[in-house]
XYZ file of C-alpha atoms in Angstrom:
218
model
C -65.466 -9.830 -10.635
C -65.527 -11.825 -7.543
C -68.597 -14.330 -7.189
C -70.601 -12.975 -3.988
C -71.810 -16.111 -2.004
C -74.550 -15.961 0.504
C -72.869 -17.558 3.406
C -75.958 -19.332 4.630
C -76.959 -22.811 5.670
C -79.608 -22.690 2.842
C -77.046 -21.406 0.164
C -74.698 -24.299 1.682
C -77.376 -27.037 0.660
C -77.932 -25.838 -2.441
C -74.115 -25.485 -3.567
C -73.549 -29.171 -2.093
C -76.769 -30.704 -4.434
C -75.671 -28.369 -7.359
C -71.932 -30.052 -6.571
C -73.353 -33.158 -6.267
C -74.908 -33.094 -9.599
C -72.310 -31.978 -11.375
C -69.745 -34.450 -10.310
C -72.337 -37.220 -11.377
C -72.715 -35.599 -14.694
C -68.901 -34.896 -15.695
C -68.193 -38.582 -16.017
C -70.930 -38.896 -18.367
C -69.829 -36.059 -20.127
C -65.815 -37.349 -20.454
C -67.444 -40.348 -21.422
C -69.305 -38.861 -24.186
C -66.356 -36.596 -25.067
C -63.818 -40.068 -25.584
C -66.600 -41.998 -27.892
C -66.990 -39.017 -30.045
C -63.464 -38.934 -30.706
C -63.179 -42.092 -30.914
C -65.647 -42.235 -34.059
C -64.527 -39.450 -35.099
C -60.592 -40.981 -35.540
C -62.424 -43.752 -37.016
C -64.357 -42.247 -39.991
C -60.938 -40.344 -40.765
C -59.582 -43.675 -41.461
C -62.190 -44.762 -43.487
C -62.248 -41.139 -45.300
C -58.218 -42.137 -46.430
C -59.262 -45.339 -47.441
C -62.045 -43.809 -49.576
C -59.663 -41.395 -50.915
C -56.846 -43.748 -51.693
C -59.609 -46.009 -54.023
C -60.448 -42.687 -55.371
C -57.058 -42.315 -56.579
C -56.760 -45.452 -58.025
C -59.592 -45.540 -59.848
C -58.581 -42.005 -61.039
C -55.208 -43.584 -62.105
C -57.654 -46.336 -63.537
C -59.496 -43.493 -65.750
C -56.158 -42.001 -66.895
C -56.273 -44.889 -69.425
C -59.754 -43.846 -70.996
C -58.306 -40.140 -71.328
C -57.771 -40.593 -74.477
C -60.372 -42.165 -75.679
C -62.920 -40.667 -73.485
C -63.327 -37.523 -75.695
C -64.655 -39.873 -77.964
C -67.371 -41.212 -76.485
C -69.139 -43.051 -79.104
C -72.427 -41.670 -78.797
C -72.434 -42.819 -75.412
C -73.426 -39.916 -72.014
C -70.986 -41.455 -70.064
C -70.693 -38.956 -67.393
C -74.638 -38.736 -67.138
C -74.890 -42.302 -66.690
C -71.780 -41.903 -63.993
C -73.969 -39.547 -62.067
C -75.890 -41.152 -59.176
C -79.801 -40.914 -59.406
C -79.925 -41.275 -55.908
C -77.622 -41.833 -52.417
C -79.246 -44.378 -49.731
C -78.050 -43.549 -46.785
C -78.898 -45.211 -43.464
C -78.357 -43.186 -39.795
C -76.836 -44.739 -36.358
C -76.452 -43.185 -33.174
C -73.369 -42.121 -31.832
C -73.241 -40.601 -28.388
C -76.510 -39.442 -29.039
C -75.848 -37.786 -32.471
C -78.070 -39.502 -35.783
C -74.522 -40.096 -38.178
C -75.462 -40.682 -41.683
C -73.976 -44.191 -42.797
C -72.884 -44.629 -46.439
C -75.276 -47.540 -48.047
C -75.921 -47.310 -51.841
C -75.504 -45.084 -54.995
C -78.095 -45.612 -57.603
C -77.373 -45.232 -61.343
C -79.608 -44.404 -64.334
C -80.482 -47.079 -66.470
C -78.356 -47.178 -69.939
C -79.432 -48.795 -72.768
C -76.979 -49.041 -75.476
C -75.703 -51.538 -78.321
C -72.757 -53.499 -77.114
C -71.817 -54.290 -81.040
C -72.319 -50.304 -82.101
C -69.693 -49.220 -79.477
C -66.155 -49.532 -78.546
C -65.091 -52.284 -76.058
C -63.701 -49.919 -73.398
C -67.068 -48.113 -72.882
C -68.145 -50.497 -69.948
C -64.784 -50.921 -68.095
C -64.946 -46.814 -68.448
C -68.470 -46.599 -67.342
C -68.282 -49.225 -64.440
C -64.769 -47.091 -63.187
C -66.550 -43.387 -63.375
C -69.508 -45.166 -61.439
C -67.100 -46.659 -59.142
C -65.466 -43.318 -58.497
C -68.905 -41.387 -57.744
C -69.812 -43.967 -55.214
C -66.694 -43.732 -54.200
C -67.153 -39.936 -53.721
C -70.540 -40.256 -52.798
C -69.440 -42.254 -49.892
C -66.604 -39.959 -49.043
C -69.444 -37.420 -48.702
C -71.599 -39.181 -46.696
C -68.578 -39.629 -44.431
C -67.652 -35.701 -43.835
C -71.695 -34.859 -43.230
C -71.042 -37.023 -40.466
C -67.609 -35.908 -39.343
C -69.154 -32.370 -39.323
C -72.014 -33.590 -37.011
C -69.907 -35.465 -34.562
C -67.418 -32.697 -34.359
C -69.899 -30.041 -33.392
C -70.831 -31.852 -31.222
C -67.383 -32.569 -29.508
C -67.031 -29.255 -29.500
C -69.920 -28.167 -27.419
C -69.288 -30.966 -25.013
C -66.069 -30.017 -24.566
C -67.104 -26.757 -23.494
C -69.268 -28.163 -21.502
C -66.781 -30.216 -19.526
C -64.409 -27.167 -19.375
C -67.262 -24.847 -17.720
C -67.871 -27.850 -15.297
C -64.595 -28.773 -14.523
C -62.794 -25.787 -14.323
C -65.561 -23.351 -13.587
C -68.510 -24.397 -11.744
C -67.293 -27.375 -9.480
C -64.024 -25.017 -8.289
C -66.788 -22.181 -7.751
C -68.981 -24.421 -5.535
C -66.011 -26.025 -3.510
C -64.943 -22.778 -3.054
C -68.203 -21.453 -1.826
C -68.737 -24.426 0.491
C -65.569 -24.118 2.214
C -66.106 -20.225 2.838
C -69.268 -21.176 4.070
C -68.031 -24.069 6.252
C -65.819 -21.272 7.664
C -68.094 -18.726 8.330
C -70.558 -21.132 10.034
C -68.058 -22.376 12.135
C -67.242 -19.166 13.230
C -71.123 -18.120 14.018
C -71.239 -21.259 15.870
C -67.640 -20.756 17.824
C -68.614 -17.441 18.858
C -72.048 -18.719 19.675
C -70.644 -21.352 22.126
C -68.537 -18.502 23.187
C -70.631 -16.512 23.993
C -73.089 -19.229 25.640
C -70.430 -19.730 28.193
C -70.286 -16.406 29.116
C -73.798 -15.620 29.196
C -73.649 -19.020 31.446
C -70.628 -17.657 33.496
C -72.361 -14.729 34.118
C -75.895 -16.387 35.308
C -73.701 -18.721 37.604
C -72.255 -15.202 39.015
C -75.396 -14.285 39.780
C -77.582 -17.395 40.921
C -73.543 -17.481 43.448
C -74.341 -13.880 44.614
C -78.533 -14.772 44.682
C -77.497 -17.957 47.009
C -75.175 -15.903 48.824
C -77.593 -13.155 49.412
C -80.139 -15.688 50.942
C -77.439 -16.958 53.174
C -76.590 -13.872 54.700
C -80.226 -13.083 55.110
C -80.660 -16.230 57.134
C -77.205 -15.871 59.285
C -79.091 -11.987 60.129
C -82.646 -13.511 60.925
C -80.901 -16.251 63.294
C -78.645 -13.126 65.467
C -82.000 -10.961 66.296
């Protein structure tokens, strides 16, 4: 359905401010749009890197498979689970992203003489590949964050840019038009009204002439 458009002066200030505003704010916006997607390619680099050290250190692990059934009396994988994740936040385009800073481990307590040698190389590789994950984590929480928000300012550049400004440049110039034609065909017909009055102040003039040529024959 066609946008109806009060072709008024009024109407014709307020689509120029609205226009106004909105082609100060799109820059912003496009602005906005580039530095989210510009973190955004950068945390999917760091997300490979975290996945590549995850793989090696998986590789790493392969060489406790063995042995890791055996565990000595050891909880290995309890002690491998983080306690707790510090995280820290910064401010992207306006968006708090959560920033990887710590994982912290349970305390273990056990006799380095009572178990086998491999048990802290195994331990310090599983913890190594929960902060690893842990920071992988961290890293999509903030991926999702930054690309909602992309992608509601990218609707919101869209609806500007192809819906709104084109709307109110439209609008103006059909009100330009129409204005210009109230105002031709006011002109118009303020020549005519002054055509007519110069008809009649010429017949008025003439009038009193003749009147005076009559008075002077008697």
């Amino acid at each position: 359905m066609a946008q109806k458009i009060k072709l008024t002066r009024p109407e014709l200030k307020r689509r120029r401010d609205r226009l106004a505003r909105f082609e100060r704010y799109l820059p912003m916006l496009k602005l906005k749009q580039q530095q989210l997607q510009m973190t955004l390619r950068e945390l999917a680099a760091q997300v490979r890197r975290a996945q590549d050290e995850l793989e090696e250190i998986a590789a790493r692990l392969g060489r406790y498979r063995p042995v890791l059934a055996d565990r000595a009396g050891v909880p290995l994988q309890q002690w491998s689970r983080p306690e707790r994740i510090r995280t820290s936040h910064r401010n992207v385009a306006g968006v708090e992203v959560p920033v990887f800073e710590e994982a912290e481990f349970p305390a273990v307590r056990y006799s380095l003489f009572g178990t086998p040698p491999w048990v802290d190389e195994a331990l310090a590789d599983l913890r190594q590949q929960s902060r690893r994950q842990a920071a992988v984590d961290v890293l999509r929480q903030g991926e999702t964050l930054l690309q909602r928000e992309l992608s509601r300012v990218i609707q919101r550049v869209n609806l500007f840019e192809k819906i709104m400004i084109p709307q109110d440049r439209e609008a103006i110039r059909r009100i330009r038009i129409k204005l210009g034609d109230e105002m031709a065909a006011a002109v118009g017909r303020a020549k005519i009204a002054k055509g007519k009055l110069a008809k009649v102040l010429e017949q008025a003039s003439q009038d009193a002439a003749d009147a005076e040529v009559g008075e002077a024959s008697r």
